[in-house]
Coordinates of C-alpha atoms in Angstrom, one line a residue:
M1 CA 36.5 17.5 6.2
S2 CA 37.6 15.6 9.4
D3 CA 36.1 12.4 10.7
G4 CA 34.7 14.1 13.8
T5 CA 31.0 14.8 14.3
P6 CA 29.8 18.3 13.2
L7 CA 28.6 19.1 16.8
G8 CA 31.8 18.0 18.4
E9 CA 34.0 19.9 16.0
F10 CA 32.0 23.1 16.4
L11 CA 32.1 22.9 20.3
R12 CA 35.8 22.0 20.3
A13 CA 36.7 24.9 18.0
R14 CA 34.7 27.5 19.9
R15 CA 36.1 26.2 23.2
E16 CA 39.7 26.4 22.0
A17 CA 39.1 30.0 20.7
L18 CA 38.3 31.3 24.2
K19 CA 40.9 32.2 26.9
P20 CA 40.1 31.9 30.6
Q21 CA 40.0 35.7 31.0
D22 CA 37.5 35.9 28.2
V23 CA 34.9 34.2 30.7
G24 CA 36.1 35.6 33.9
L25 CA 38.2 32.7 35.0
P26 CA 41.8 32.9 36.5
E27 CA 44.5 31.5 34.5
H28 CA 46.9 29.4 36.6
G29 CA 50.2 28.3 35.1
R30 CA 50.9 27.0 31.6
R31 CA 48.3 25.2 29.6
R32 CA 49.1 22.3 27.4
V33 CA 46.1 22.9 25.1
P34 CA 44.7 26.1 23.6
G35 CA 41.6 27.8 25.0
L36 CA 39.4 26.5 27.8
R37 CA 39.4 23.1 29.2
R38 CA 36.4 20.9 28.9
E39 CA 35.7 20.9 32.6
E40 CA 35.8 24.7 32.6
V41 CA 33.0 24.9 29.9
A42 CA 31.1 22.3 31.8
M43 CA 31.3 24.3 35.0
L44 CA 30.2 27.5 33.3
A45 CA 27.3 25.6 31.6
G46 CA 26.3 23.9 34.8
V47 CA 26.7 20.4 33.5
S48 CA 28.9 17.6 34.5
S49 CA 32.3 17.3 32.9
D50 CA 31.5 13.8 31.7
Y51 CA 28.3 15.0 30.0
Y52 CA 30.1 17.8 28.2
M53 CA 32.9 15.5 27.1
R54 CA 30.2 13.1 25.5
L55 CA 28.8 16.2 23.7
E56 CA 32.2 16.9 22.2
Q57 CA 32.8 13.3 21.3
G58 CA 29.5 12.8 19.7
R59 CA 28.3 10.3 22.2
E60 CA 25.4 12.6 23.5
T61 CA 23.2 13.3 20.7
G62 CA 19.9 14.8 22.3
P63 CA 20.9 17.7 24.5
S64 CA 17.9 19.7 25.9
P65 CA 17.2 23.2 24.8
Q66 CA 18.2 24.4 28.3
V67 CA 21.6 22.6 28.0
I68 CA 22.2 24.0 24.4
D69 CA 21.5 27.6 25.7
A70 CA 23.8 27.1 28.8
V71 CA 26.5 25.7 26.6
A72 CA 26.2 28.6 24.1
A73 CA 26.4 31.1 27.0
A74 CA 29.4 29.4 28.4
L75 CA 31.1 29.7 24.9
H76 CA 29.9 33.2 24.4
L77 CA 28.1 32.4 21.2
D78 CA 26.2 35.2 19.3
D79 CA 22.7 34.6 17.9
E80 CA 23.8 33.2 14.6
A81 CA 26.3 30.8 16.3
L82 CA 23.6 29.7 18.7
D83 CA 21.1 29.0 15.8
H84 CA 23.9 27.0 14.2
L85 CA 24.6 25.0 17.3
R86 CA 20.8 24.2 17.6
R87 CA 20.7 22.9 14.0
L88 CA 23.7 20.7 14.7
T89 CA 21.9 19.0 17.5
R90 CA 19.0 18.0 15.4
A91 CA 18.7 14.5 14.2
P92 CA 19.5 13.9 10.6
Q93 CA 15.9 13.2 9.6
E94 CA 14.9 16.6 11.1
R95 CA 17.3 18.5 8.9
R96 CA 16.2 20.2 5.8
S97 CA 18.5 19.0 2.9
T98 CA 20.1 21.5 0.7
S99 CA 21.1 19.0 -1.9
V100 CA 17.7 18.3 -3.6
G101 CA 17.0 21.0 -6.3
H102 CA 19.5 23.5 -4.9
D103 CA 20.8 24.3 -8.4
R104 CA 17.3 24.7 -10.1
I105 CA 16.4 28.2 -11.1
S106 CA 12.8 29.1 -12.0
P107 CA 12.3 30.6 -15.4
Q108 CA 10.6 33.5 -13.9
L109 CA 13.7 34.2 -11.7
L110 CA 16.0 34.1 -14.7
Q111 CA 13.7 36.5 -16.5
L112 CA 13.8 38.8 -13.4
L113 CA 17.6 38.8 -13.5
D114 CA 17.5 39.8 -17.3
N115 CA 15.0 42.6 -16.6
W116 CA 17.6 44.4 -14.3
P117 CA 20.0 45.6 -17.0
D118 CA 21.3 48.4 -14.8
T119 CA 21.9 46.4 -11.7
P120 CA 24.3 43.4 -11.3
A121 CA 22.3 40.5 -9.9
F122 CA 23.0 36.8 -9.5
V123 CA 21.8 33.7 -7.6
L124 CA 23.9 31.7 -5.2
G125 CA 23.6 28.1 -4.0
P126 CA 24.5 27.0 -0.4
A127 CA 28.1 26.4 -1.4
L128 CA 28.3 29.8 -3.0
D129 CA 28.0 28.3 -6.5
V130 CA 26.8 31.1 -9.0
L131 CA 23.8 29.4 -10.4
A132 CA 22.6 32.2 -12.6
H133 CA 23.4 35.8 -13.3
N134 CA 22.5 38.7 -15.5
A135 CA 24.7 40.4 -18.1
L136 CA 25.9 43.3 -15.9
A137 CA 27.0 40.9 -13.1
A138 CA 29.1 38.8 -15.6
A139 CA 30.7 42.3 -16.8
L140 CA 31.4 43.2 -13.1
H141 CA 33.3 39.8 -12.6
S142 CA 34.8 39.7 -16.0
G143 CA 38.4 40.0 -14.6
F144 CA 38.0 36.4 -13.0
Q145 CA 38.9 33.3 -14.9
R146 CA 35.3 32.2 -14.3
F147 CA 32.3 33.6 -12.6
D148 CA 31.3 30.2 -11.0
N149 CA 31.8 30.0 -7.3
L150 CA 32.4 33.0 -5.1
A151 CA 34.7 31.0 -2.6
R152 CA 36.8 29.7 -5.4
M153 CA 37.0 33.3 -6.9
V154 CA 38.1 34.7 -3.6
F155 CA 40.7 32.0 -2.5
L156 CA 42.0 30.5 -5.9
D157 CA 41.5 33.0 -8.6
P158 CA 44.5 35.3 -9.2
A159 CA 42.1 38.3 -9.7
G160 CA 40.5 37.9 -6.2
R161 CA 42.9 39.9 -4.0
G162 CA 42.7 42.8 -6.5
F163 CA 39.0 42.7 -7.0
Y164 CA 38.0 42.6 -3.3
R165 CA 39.8 45.7 -1.9
D166 CA 39.2 44.3 1.7
W167 CA 40.2 40.7 0.8
E168 CA 40.4 39.5 4.4
R169 CA 36.9 40.6 5.0
A170 CA 35.7 38.9 1.8
A171 CA 37.5 35.7 2.7
N172 CA 36.0 35.5 6.2
S173 CA 32.5 36.2 4.9
C174 CA 32.8 33.4 2.3
V175 CA 33.9 30.9 4.8
A176 CA 31.4 32.0 7.5
E177 CA 28.5 31.7 4.9
I178 CA 29.3 28.2 3.7
R179 CA 29.7 27.2 7.5
A180 CA 26.2 28.6 8.1
A181 CA 24.9 26.5 5.1
Y182 CA 26.7 23.5 6.5
G183 CA 24.7 23.7 9.6
Y184 CA 21.5 23.1 7.7
D185 CA 22.9 20.0 6.0
P186 CA 26.2 18.7 7.2
D187 CA 25.8 15.7 4.9
S188 CA 25.5 17.9 1.8
P189 CA 27.7 16.4 -0.9
R190 CA 28.2 19.8 -2.8
I191 CA 29.3 21.6 0.4
T192 CA 31.7 18.8 1.2
E193 CA 33.2 18.9 -2.2
V194 CA 33.7 22.6 -2.2
V195 CA 35.2 22.6 1.3
D196 CA 37.5 19.7 0.5
T197 CA 38.7 21.2 -2.8
L198 CA 39.4 24.6 -1.3
G199 CA 40.8 23.3 1.9
S200 CA 43.4 21.3 -0.1
K201 CA 44.5 24.1 -2.3
S202 CA 44.2 27.1 0.0
P203 CA 45.9 27.1 3.4
E204 CA 44.0 30.3 4.2
F205 CA 40.6 28.7 3.5
A206 CA 41.6 25.7 5.7
E207 CA 42.6 27.9 8.6
L208 CA 39.4 29.9 8.5
W209 CA 37.2 26.8 8.1
A210 CA 38.8 25.3 11.3
R211 CA 37.6 28.3 13.2
H212 CA 33.9 27.4 12.8
E213 CA 32.7 31.0 12.5
V214 CA 29.2 31.4 11.3
K215 CA 27.7 34.3 9.5
G216 CA 24.9 34.5 6.9
K217 CA 24.8 37.3 4.2
T218 CA 23.7 40.6 5.4
Q219 CA 23.1 44.0 3.9
Q220 CA 26.3 45.8 3.8
A221 CA 28.8 47.8 1.6
K222 CA 31.4 46.2 -0.6
N223 CA 34.5 48.0 -1.8
L224 CA 35.6 46.4 -5.1
A225 CA 38.1 47.3 -7.8
H226 CA 37.3 46.5 -11.4
P227 CA 40.3 46.2 -13.8
E228 CA 38.6 48.4 -16.4
V229 CA 36.4 50.9 -14.6
G230 CA 38.2 51.2 -11.2
A231 CA 37.1 51.6 -7.7
L232 CA 33.5 50.7 -6.8
E233 CA 31.5 51.3 -3.6
I234 CA 28.5 48.9 -3.7
Q235 CA 25.6 48.4 -1.4
F236 CA 24.3 44.9 -1.7
S237 CA 21.2 43.0 -0.5
A238 CA 20.6 39.2 -0.3
F239 CA 17.2 37.8 -0.7
T240 CA 16.0 34.3 0.1
V241 CA 14.1 32.5 -2.7
N242 CA 10.9 30.9 -1.5
G243 CA 10.5 27.4 -2.8
A244 CA 14.3 27.1 -2.9
P245 CA 15.2 28.3 0.6
H246 CA 19.0 27.7 0.3
Q247 CA 19.2 29.8 -2.7
Q248 CA 19.9 33.5 -2.4
L249 CA 19.3 36.3 -4.9
V250 CA 22.2 38.8 -4.5
V251 CA 21.7 42.4 -5.9
Y252 CA 24.4 45.1 -6.0
Q253 CA 23.4 48.7 -6.2
A254 CA 25.2 52.1 -6.6
E255 CA 24.3 55.4 -5.1
P256 CA 22.5 57.5 -7.8
A257 CA 24.8 59.9 -9.6
S258 CA 27.9 58.3 -8.0
S259 CA 31.1 57.3 -9.6
T260 CA 30.0 53.7 -9.1
A261 CA 26.8 54.3 -11.0
A262 CA 28.7 55.8 -13.8
A263 CA 31.0 52.7 -13.8
F264 CA 27.9 50.4 -14.0
A265 CA 26.7 52.5 -17.0
E266 CA 30.1 52.1 -18.6
L267 CA 30.2 48.3 -18.1
R268 CA 26.7 48.0 -19.5
S269 CA 27.7 49.9 -22.6
R270 CA 30.6 47.6 -23.2
T271 CA 28.7 44.3 -22.8
A272 CA 26.6 42.7 -25.4
R273 CA 23.5 41.2 -23.7
P274 CA 23.5 37.5 -23.9
A275 CA 20.4 35.3 -24.4
P276 CA 17.8 35.7 -21.7
G277 CA 18.3 33.5 -18.8
H278 CA 22.0 32.8 -19.2
N279 CA 22.7 30.0 -16.7
A280 CA 26.1 30.1 -14.9
A281 CA 26.2 26.4 -15.0
Q282 CA 26.8 26.5 -18.7
M283 CA 30.4 27.4 -18.3
P284 CA 33.6 26.5 -20.2
A285 CA 35.5 23.4 -19.1
R286 CA 37.1 24.0 -15.8
A287 CA 40.9 24.5 -15.1
D288 CA 42.9 22.9 -12.3
D289 CA 42.1 25.7 -9.8
T290 CA 38.2 25.3 -9.9
V291 CA 36.0 23.5 -7.6
P292 CA 33.9 20.9 -9.5
S293 CA 30.7 22.3 -10.9
P294 CA 27.2 21.3 -9.8
P295 CA 25.0 19.8 -12.4
A296 CA 22.8 22.2 -14.2
G297 CA 19.0 21.8 -13.6
W298 CA 15.6 23.6 -14.0
A299 CA 12.6 23.7 -11.8
M300 CA 8.9 24.1 -12.6
A301 CA 7.9 27.8 -12.9
N302 CA 7.1 29.5 -9.5
A303 CA 5.3 32.9 -9.2
I304 CA 7.6 35.5 -8.0
A305 CA 6.5 38.0 -5.5
A306 CA 8.5 40.2 -3.0
A307 CA 7.8 39.9 0.7
T308 CA 9.6 41.4 3.8
D309 CA 9.8 39.7 7.1
E310 CA 9.9 41.4 10.5
A311 CA 13.8 41.7 10.3
G312 CA 13.5 43.5 7.0
T313 CA 14.8 40.6 4.9
A314 CA 13.1 40.3 1.5
T315 CA 12.1 36.9 0.2
L316 CA 11.0 35.7 -3.3
R317 CA 8.5 33.0 -4.1

Protein backbone atom coordinates (compact mmCIF):
# COMPACT_ATOMS: atom_id res chain seq x y z
CA MET A 1 0.00 0.00 0.00
CA SER A 2 1.11 3.59 -0.51
CA ASP A 3 2.21 6.05 2.15
CA GLY A 4 -0.75 8.41 1.63
CA THR A 5 -3.75 8.61 3.93
CA PRO A 6 -6.71 6.29 3.17
CA LEU A 7 -9.02 9.31 2.84
CA GLY A 8 -6.67 11.22 0.57
CA GLU A 9 -6.02 8.23 -1.66
CA PHE A 10 -9.73 7.57 -2.04
CA LEU A 11 -10.59 11.19 -2.90
CA ARG A 12 -7.73 11.45 -5.37
CA ALA A 13 -8.60 8.21 -7.15
CA ARG A 14 -12.27 9.10 -7.50
CA ARG A 15 -11.45 12.63 -8.64
CA GLU A 16 -9.06 11.34 -11.30
CA ALA A 17 -11.69 8.88 -12.56
CA LEU A 18 -14.04 11.72 -13.56
CA LYS A 19 -13.92 13.85 -16.67
CA PRO A 20 -15.21 17.46 -16.80
CA GLN A 21 -18.11 16.44 -19.02
CA ASP A 22 -19.15 13.86 -16.41
CA VAL A 23 -20.02 16.68 -14.00
CA GLY A 24 -21.27 19.25 -16.51
CA LEU A 25 -18.07 21.29 -16.77
CA PRO A 26 -16.53 22.49 -20.05
CA GLU A 27 -13.15 21.08 -20.98
CA HIS A 28 -10.74 23.75 -22.17
CA GLY A 29 -7.49 22.71 -23.75
CA ARG A 30 -5.13 19.95 -22.78
CA ARG A 31 -4.90 18.75 -19.19
CA ARG A 32 -1.63 17.74 -17.60
CA VAL A 33 -3.29 15.41 -15.07
CA PRO A 34 -6.14 12.89 -15.44
CA GLY A 35 -9.64 13.66 -14.27
CA LEU A 36 -10.92 16.73 -12.50
CA ARG A 37 -8.71 19.35 -10.92
CA ARG A 38 -8.88 19.84 -7.17
CA GLU A 39 -10.28 23.33 -7.58
CA GLU A 40 -13.08 21.96 -9.76
CA VAL A 41 -14.13 19.46 -7.09
CA ALA A 42 -13.93 22.22 -4.49
CA MET A 43 -16.16 24.46 -6.59
CA LEU A 44 -18.72 21.70 -7.12
CA ALA A 45 -18.72 20.87 -3.40
CA GLY A 46 -18.96 24.50 -2.31
CA VAL A 47 -15.73 24.50 -0.29
CA SER A 48 -12.50 26.41 -0.75
CA SER A 49 -9.72 24.94 -2.90
CA ASP A 50 -7.37 25.13 0.07
CA TYR A 51 -9.78 23.18 2.28
CA TYR A 52 -10.26 20.44 -0.31
CA MET A 53 -6.50 20.22 -0.85
CA ARG A 54 -6.04 19.70 2.88
CA LEU A 55 -8.59 16.87 2.75
CA GLU A 56 -6.67 15.07 0.02
CA GLN A 57 -3.37 15.64 1.77
CA GLY A 58 -4.66 14.33 5.08
CA ARG A 59 -4.20 17.64 6.87
CA GLU A 60 -7.95 18.08 7.45
CA THR A 61 -9.20 15.17 9.53
CA GLY A 62 -12.62 16.26 10.75
CA PRO A 63 -14.91 17.28 7.89
CA SER A 64 -18.53 17.89 8.84
CA PRO A 65 -21.29 15.56 7.59
CA GLN A 66 -22.44 18.37 5.30
CA VAL A 67 -18.99 18.67 3.72
CA ILE A 68 -18.74 14.89 3.30
CA ASP A 69 -22.09 14.78 1.52
CA ALA A 70 -21.15 17.75 -0.68
CA VAL A 71 -17.84 16.19 -1.70
CA ALA A 72 -19.57 12.86 -2.38
CA ALA A 73 -22.10 14.60 -4.62
CA ALA A 74 -19.30 16.43 -6.46
CA LEU A 75 -17.52 13.13 -7.09
CA HIS A 76 -20.73 11.33 -8.10
CA LEU A 77 -20.32 8.66 -5.41
CA ASP A 78 -23.01 6.00 -5.08
CA ASP A 79 -24.41 5.00 -1.70
CA GLU A 80 -21.77 2.37 -0.97
CA ALA A 81 -18.93 4.72 -1.88
CA LEU A 82 -20.49 7.44 0.28
CA ASP A 83 -20.65 5.08 3.26
CA HIS A 84 -17.03 4.16 2.62
CA LEU A 85 -16.07 7.86 2.56
CA ARG A 86 -17.83 8.41 5.87
CA ARG A 87 -15.94 5.51 7.45
CA LEU A 88 -12.62 6.87 6.24
CA THR A 89 -13.26 10.22 7.92
CA ARG A 90 -13.75 8.61 11.34
CA ALA A 91 -11.04 8.93 13.93
CA PRO A 92 -9.06 5.67 14.38
CA GLN A 93 -10.49 5.12 17.85
CA GLU A 94 -14.02 5.24 16.42
CA ARG A 95 -13.42 2.46 13.92
CA ARG A 96 -14.41 -1.13 14.57
CA SER A 97 -11.37 -3.34 14.15
CA THR A 98 -11.64 -6.36 11.86
CA SER A 99 -8.43 -7.84 13.20
CA VAL A 100 -9.52 -9.17 16.59
CA GLY A 101 -11.18 -12.55 16.33
CA HIS A 102 -11.99 -12.28 12.63
CA ASP A 103 -10.78 -15.86 12.03
CA ARG A 104 -12.66 -17.50 14.91
CA ILE A 105 -15.63 -19.59 13.86
CA SER A 106 -18.20 -20.73 16.39
CA PRO A 107 -18.66 -24.52 16.70
CA GLN A 108 -22.38 -24.06 15.98
CA LEU A 109 -21.63 -22.33 12.68
CA LEU A 110 -19.26 -25.15 11.72
CA GLN A 111 -22.01 -27.65 12.55
CA LEU A 112 -24.44 -25.65 10.44
CA LEU A 113 -22.07 -25.87 7.45
CA ASP A 114 -21.83 -29.64 7.80
CA ASN A 115 -25.61 -29.95 8.08
CA TRP A 116 -25.98 -28.61 4.53
CA PRO A 117 -24.63 -31.56 2.53
CA ASP A 118 -26.48 -30.55 -0.65
CA THR A 119 -25.45 -26.87 -0.64
CA PRO A 120 -21.94 -25.43 -0.98
CA ALA A 121 -21.37 -23.07 1.94
CA PHE A 122 -18.32 -21.37 3.39
CA VAL A 123 -17.30 -18.54 5.72
CA LEU A 124 -15.18 -15.60 4.58
CA GLY A 125 -13.09 -13.16 6.57
CA PRO A 126 -12.69 -9.46 5.68
CA ALA A 127 -9.70 -10.14 3.39
CA LEU A 128 -11.67 -12.93 1.64
CA ASP A 129 -9.86 -15.68 3.53
CA VAL A 130 -11.87 -18.90 3.51
CA LEU A 131 -12.13 -19.55 7.24
CA ALA A 132 -14.32 -22.66 7.07
CA HIS A 133 -16.31 -24.62 4.51
CA ASN A 134 -18.41 -27.73 4.07
CA ALA A 135 -17.58 -30.77 1.95
CA LEU A 136 -19.55 -29.70 -1.12
CA ALA A 137 -17.89 -26.27 -1.17
CA ALA A 138 -14.51 -28.02 -1.16
CA ALA A 139 -15.62 -30.28 -4.01
CA LEU A 140 -16.88 -27.31 -6.00
CA HIS A 141 -13.46 -25.61 -5.73
CA SER A 142 -11.41 -28.80 -6.13
CA GLY A 143 -9.82 -27.55 -9.35
CA PHE A 144 -7.84 -24.92 -7.43
CA GLN A 145 -4.48 -25.53 -5.82
CA ARG A 146 -6.00 -24.48 -2.50
CA PHE A 147 -9.41 -23.29 -1.32
CA ASP A 148 -7.92 -20.65 0.97
CA ASN A 149 -8.50 -17.07 -0.19
CA LEU A 150 -10.93 -16.06 -2.93
CA ALA A 151 -8.81 -13.16 -4.15
CA ARG A 152 -5.72 -15.35 -4.44
CA MET A 153 -7.77 -17.96 -6.29
CA VAL A 154 -9.08 -15.38 -8.76
CA PHE A 155 -5.81 -13.56 -9.48
CA LEU A 156 -2.99 -16.05 -8.86
CA ASP A 157 -4.34 -19.58 -9.24
CA PRO A 158 -4.13 -21.00 -12.80
CA ALA A 159 -7.63 -22.44 -12.40
CA GLY A 160 -9.25 -19.07 -11.71
CA ARG A 161 -9.80 -17.87 -15.27
CA GLY A 162 -11.43 -21.11 -16.29
CA PHE A 163 -13.56 -21.55 -13.18
CA TYR A 164 -15.02 -18.03 -13.26
CA ARG A 165 -16.64 -17.80 -16.69
CA ASP A 166 -16.93 -14.03 -16.28
CA TRP A 167 -13.44 -13.57 -14.85
CA GLU A 168 -13.38 -9.77 -15.11
CA ARG A 169 -16.57 -9.50 -13.08
CA ALA A 170 -15.19 -11.85 -10.44
CA ALA A 171 -11.92 -9.91 -10.31
CA ASN A 172 -13.69 -6.57 -9.92
CA SER A 173 -15.96 -7.98 -7.21
CA CYS A 174 -13.07 -9.40 -5.18
CA VAL A 175 -11.14 -6.14 -5.17
CA ALA A 176 -14.20 -4.00 -4.43
CA GLU A 177 -15.17 -6.27 -1.51
CA ILE A 178 -11.70 -6.06 0.05
CA ARG A 179 -11.78 -2.30 -0.47
CA ALA A 180 -15.10 -2.13 1.40
CA ALA A 181 -13.61 -4.11 4.31
CA TYR A 182 -10.55 -1.84 4.27
CA GLY A 183 -12.82 1.15 4.93
CA TYR A 184 -13.85 -0.37 8.26
CA ASP A 185 -10.27 -0.96 9.35
CA PRO A 186 -7.55 0.67 7.20
CA ASP A 187 -4.94 -0.48 9.73
CA SER A 188 -5.87 -4.17 9.48
CA PRO A 189 -2.61 -6.16 9.23
CA ARG A 190 -4.34 -9.00 7.41
CA ILE A 191 -5.90 -6.81 4.72
CA THR A 192 -2.58 -5.01 4.27
CA GLU A 193 -0.79 -8.36 3.93
CA VAL A 194 -3.22 -9.68 1.32
CA VAL A 195 -3.27 -6.45 -0.69
CA ASP A 196 0.53 -6.12 -0.68
CA THR A 197 1.02 -9.74 -1.73
CA LEU A 198 -1.53 -9.67 -4.52
CA GLY A 199 -0.47 -6.21 -5.68
CA SER A 200 3.14 -7.36 -6.06
CA LYS A 201 2.23 -10.53 -7.97
CA SER A 202 -0.75 -9.45 -10.09
CA PRO A 203 -0.66 -6.22 -12.15
CA GLU A 204 -4.40 -6.64 -12.72
CA PHE A 205 -5.08 -6.65 -9.00
CA ALA A 206 -2.85 -3.61 -8.51
CA GLU A 207 -4.68 -1.71 -11.25
CA LEU A 208 -8.12 -2.51 -9.83
CA TRP A 209 -7.04 -1.69 -6.27
CA ALA A 210 -5.85 1.75 -7.41
CA ARG A 211 -9.37 2.57 -8.66
CA HIS A 212 -10.78 2.59 -5.09
CA GLU A 213 -14.10 1.10 -6.18
CA VAL A 214 -16.26 -0.16 -3.31
CA LYS A 215 -18.84 -2.92 -3.35
CA GLY A 216 -19.95 -5.38 -0.73
CA LYS A 217 -21.28 -8.86 -1.50
CA THR A 218 -24.82 -8.92 -2.85
CA GLN A 219 -27.29 -11.56 -3.90
CA GLN A 220 -26.58 -12.30 -7.53
CA ALA A 221 -25.93 -15.07 -10.04
CA LYS A 222 -22.56 -16.65 -10.75
CA ASN A 223 -21.56 -18.51 -13.89
CA LEU A 224 -18.89 -21.07 -13.10
CA ALA A 225 -17.20 -23.96 -14.92
CA HIS A 226 -16.12 -26.98 -12.90
CA PRO A 227 -13.43 -29.15 -14.54
CA GLU A 228 -15.42 -32.35 -13.92
CA VAL A 229 -19.13 -31.47 -13.99
CA GLY A 230 -19.08 -28.56 -16.42
CA ALA A 231 -20.99 -25.28 -16.56
CA LEU A 232 -22.85 -24.13 -13.45
CA GLU A 233 -25.40 -21.35 -12.96
CA ILE A 234 -25.50 -20.48 -9.29
CA GLN A 235 -27.51 -18.11 -7.14
CA PHE A 236 -25.62 -17.04 -4.07
CA SER A 237 -26.41 -15.20 -0.87
CA ALA A 238 -24.07 -13.67 1.72
CA PHE A 239 -25.06 -13.51 5.38
CA THR A 240 -23.39 -11.37 8.03
CA VAL A 241 -22.48 -13.29 11.20
CA ASN A 242 -23.63 -11.54 14.37
CA GLY A 243 -20.89 -11.52 16.98
CA ALA A 244 -18.34 -11.54 14.15
CA PRO A 245 -19.67 -8.77 11.89
CA HIS A 246 -16.77 -8.90 9.45
CA GLN A 247 -17.38 -12.56 8.68
CA GLN A 248 -19.77 -13.60 5.96
CA LEU A 249 -21.50 -16.93 5.45
CA VAL A 250 -21.74 -17.52 1.69
CA VAL A 251 -24.26 -20.03 0.37
CA TYR A 252 -24.49 -21.25 -3.24
CA GLN A 253 -27.80 -22.58 -4.49
CA ALA A 254 -29.03 -24.23 -7.67
CA GLU A 255 -32.47 -24.05 -9.22
CA PRO A 256 -34.40 -27.24 -8.40
CA ALA A 257 -34.27 -29.91 -11.13
CA SER A 258 -31.67 -27.88 -13.06
CA SER A 259 -28.43 -29.10 -14.60
CA THR A 260 -26.58 -27.29 -11.82
CA ALA A 261 -28.57 -29.17 -9.18
CA ALA A 262 -27.64 -32.41 -10.93
CA ALA A 263 -23.99 -31.32 -10.99
CA PHE A 264 -24.09 -30.61 -7.26
CA ALA A 265 -25.51 -34.11 -6.67
CA GLU A 266 -22.74 -35.60 -8.79
CA LEU A 267 -20.08 -33.71 -6.86
CA ARG A 268 -21.55 -34.83 -3.57
CA SER A 269 -21.55 -38.46 -4.68
CA ARG A 270 -17.84 -38.21 -5.50
CA THR A 271 -16.86 -36.60 -2.24
CA ALA A 272 -16.11 -38.47 0.95
CA ARG A 273 -17.43 -36.32 3.75
CA PRO A 274 -14.62 -35.01 6.03
CA ALA A 275 -14.77 -34.86 9.80
CA PRO A 276 -17.40 -32.37 11.03
CA GLY A 277 -16.24 -28.78 11.22
CA HIS A 278 -13.35 -28.95 8.75
CA ASN A 279 -11.50 -25.66 9.18
CA ALA A 280 -10.02 -24.07 6.06
CA ALA A 281 -7.14 -22.72 8.11
CA GLN A 282 -5.83 -26.30 8.41
CA MET A 283 -4.45 -26.34 4.88
CA PRO A 284 -1.25 -27.84 3.43
CA ALA A 285 1.89 -25.73 3.43
CA ARG A 286 1.57 -22.89 0.97
CA ALA A 287 3.37 -22.51 -2.33
CA ASP A 288 4.91 -19.35 -3.73
CA ASP A 289 1.68 -18.04 -5.27
CA THR A 290 -0.38 -17.91 -2.08
CA VAL A 291 -1.10 -15.12 0.33
CA PRO A 292 0.15 -15.86 3.86
CA SER A 293 -2.50 -17.70 5.87
CA PRO A 294 -4.11 -16.16 8.97
CA PRO A 295 -3.71 -17.99 12.26
CA ALA A 296 -6.44 -20.46 13.07
CA GLY A 297 -8.67 -19.72 16.06
CA TRP A 298 -11.88 -20.66 17.76
CA ALA A 299 -14.50 -18.63 19.58
CA MET A 300 -16.84 -19.52 22.42
CA ALA A 301 -20.10 -21.02 21.30
CA ASN A 302 -22.71 -18.59 20.03
CA ALA A 303 -26.37 -19.38 19.52
CA ILE A 304 -27.25 -19.28 15.83
CA ALA A 305 -30.50 -17.75 14.70
CA ALA A 306 -31.49 -16.29 11.37
CA ALA A 307 -32.85 -12.76 11.15
CA THR A 308 -33.62 -10.49 8.26
CA ASP A 309 -33.13 -6.73 8.18
CA GLU A 310 -35.22 -4.19 6.31
CA ALA A 311 -33.04 -4.53 3.22
CA GLY A 312 -33.66 -8.28 3.12
CA THR A 313 -30.14 -9.23 4.24
CA ALA A 314 -30.06 -12.16 6.63
CA THR A 315 -27.75 -12.26 9.62
CA LEU A 316 -26.60 -15.01 11.93
CA ARG A 317 -25.97 -14.76 15.62
